[in-house]
Amino acid sequence: MTQEELFKKLIAHSKEYGFVFQSSEIYDGLSAVYDYGQNGVELKNNIRQYWWEAMTRLNENIVGIDSAIFMHPKVWTASGHVGAFSDPLIDNKDSKKRYRADVLIEEWIEKQSEKISKEVTKAKKRFGDSFDEAMFIKTNPRVLETQEKIDTVSNRMATSLGEDDLAEVKKIIEDCEIACPVSGTRNWTEVRHFNLMFDTKMGSVSDDANVIYLRPETAQGIFVNYLNVQKTGRMKLPFGIAQIGKAFRNEIVARQFVFRMREFEQMEMQFFVRPGEELEWFEFWKEKRMRWHTALGFGDDNYRFHEHAKLAHYANAAFDIEYKFPFGFKEVEGIHSRTDFDLASHQKLSGKKLQYFDSELNKNYVPYVVETSIGLDRTFLMVLSAAYTEEKITRDNGKVDERVVLRIPPALAPIKLGVFPLVNKDGLPDKARQIMDDLKVDFKCQYEEKDSIGKRYRRHDAIGTPFCVTIDHQSLEDNTVTIRHRDTMEQERVDASRLREIMEEKVSMKSLLRSI
Ligand code: ATP
């Protein structure tokens, strides 16, 4: 199965099992907006809890807030979003399709890299065991020529975007002879900036004074509240403020399912530090955030750091944590050293002092900030991509069966325990309900009595339920039940009174948090 097929299956599976639905589906959907279904919302809540507790419980000096989505419009002037939060876009005059100019160039670069990979594969076949790949890449004239093209175009793109030279961006598209994938022509408009913020009107008078924005990031709600929190919480530097909430961006190229949405959720933490100490804290948070990811057990090799070639207007260092999605390594989280850019510009525009008094240094200053910013929806997609597994199972009678199982870390699984009476009579449902009532305060349980036990197991494999118990006639006599483990499919007969203890360690958020 190719990665593309895998991704398609994952999207279909998400819908079929109540994880993600297209928004307003009965009206043919709203592009790049999604709803979470009955299982999706549980998984999302668990990821949210994992992040929130890792931040605000495990770090004594981090507290949370929940600021409003609407903020004073000046916030977005000070933050630079009104002036600079934009993507360079270009339209094809024939197809009328709009593209991100930088993405068109990146795709061209990707194609050139594929050409190199193809040359390497061909040569590997030709030379067999004696093939020296590193040497081939260093010396083959066709590879060298393509690599040089890639390097030149990459450099030109970084420089032109850095200098905001949109004419040069267009020239690159022309020089590379990039054609519109829809019309096939190279009939392009100029490259223009397109602001990603959604605006709306507040109040009843529709003049420009009432324009407000849907926040494109949650961070600004933290900045404008930093002194409120510092003073009322008597926080001492270094300290952090965490927030989880919706953000909105009018993405031009919205695709790849919940990877890039127009309405999404961010989990952000701003860590306030002494000026000059920010790069040390930056390293600290890079490592710490990577540990949060690897504790999920998706394989350390599936993560990597990626350093930003072009820094955002506010940053003096920036790294992404990338995960290997079915469509390649892509950003899940950004770690940015934002200097005092935000606080200093809010101080300037509002005219309100945003300084911190450092009693050890006996000095007032505007703190520097290190930010960790992760997308909840992207993390959700990461968990699903890592968890989705198709397995072939050989039965005792030699028959081969297939199952789809979501190997979601138990602490994040939407349902922790499936509770099944073997048959829907003889008092078994009552016994099953009794067991469920006893456990439902501790874990999210689901009662199911329809279909064969085998089918019920499959349904729960498909949504990642780590444990299922079956209650049979013997249960009525000696209070024992069969517990079945999702990953190994092993079944064991245990006393029902031990279920809590057996599951507790494996499904609890506590053990996941301890393993970071
Ligand atoms: P990208 O380069 O993918 O557009 P970004 O660098 O603009 O992302 P940030 O502004 O650093 O992203 O936002 C922090 C995090 O928020 C990202 O790492 C990502 O997980 C999430 N995020 C950003 N934009 C979106 C989106 N449109 N849909 C879903 N998640 C998003």
XYZ file of C-alpha atoms and ligand atoms in Angstrom, residues 85 87 100 196 216-217 249 251 258-268 308 314 320-321 331-336 371 373-379, ligand 1:
68
model
C 0.593 38.013 8.398
C 1.091 34.500 2.209
C 0.638 30.023 -2.753
C -4.673 35.301 6.390
C -5.013 33.822 14.028
C -3.088 32.579 17.089
C -6.576 31.448 9.294
C -5.408 29.454 4.376
C -7.149 18.244 9.468
C -3.490 19.082 8.853
C -4.315 22.508 7.461
C -7.684 23.920 8.437
C -9.253 27.338 8.383
C -10.590 26.920 11.914
C -8.313 24.948 14.204
C -7.130 24.680 17.759
C -3.765 25.636 19.184
C -2.048 24.723 22.423
C 0.428 27.479 23.153
C 13.517 27.739 10.031
C 9.178 38.372 15.740
C 9.824 22.988 14.228
C 9.206 19.522 15.526
C 5.488 20.441 11.211
C 3.374 19.585 14.238
C 4.854 22.082 16.657
C 6.881 25.271 16.515
C 9.339 26.447 19.172
C 10.133 30.093 18.777
C 7.048 30.031 22.839
C 3.049 26.268 19.849
C 1.401 23.024 18.817
C -1.709 22.372 16.755
C -4.241 20.154 18.517
C -5.749 18.982 15.230
C -2.343 18.211 13.752
C -1.442 16.235 16.859
P 2.544 26.038 8.561
O 3.950 26.395 8.150
O 2.249 24.574 8.480
O 1.498 26.898 7.915
P 2.922 27.773 10.755
O 4.413 27.775 10.838
O 2.210 28.908 10.125
O 2.438 26.382 10.105
P 2.533 28.425 13.489
O 2.049 29.781 13.202
O 3.899 28.245 14.051
O 2.352 27.514 12.185
O 1.449 27.691 14.382
C 1.790 26.751 15.379
C 1.122 25.423 15.160
O -0.272 25.579 14.897
C 1.644 24.655 13.969
O 2.801 23.933 14.310
C 0.495 23.743 13.644
O 0.532 22.576 14.443
C -0.704 24.563 14.027
N -1.324 25.147 12.829
C -0.962 26.273 12.188
N -1.769 26.515 11.134
C -2.669 25.508 11.121
C -3.776 25.187 10.283
N -4.129 25.962 9.276
N -4.498 24.064 10.560
C -4.158 23.260 11.597
N -3.131 23.524 12.412
C -2.391 24.622 12.192
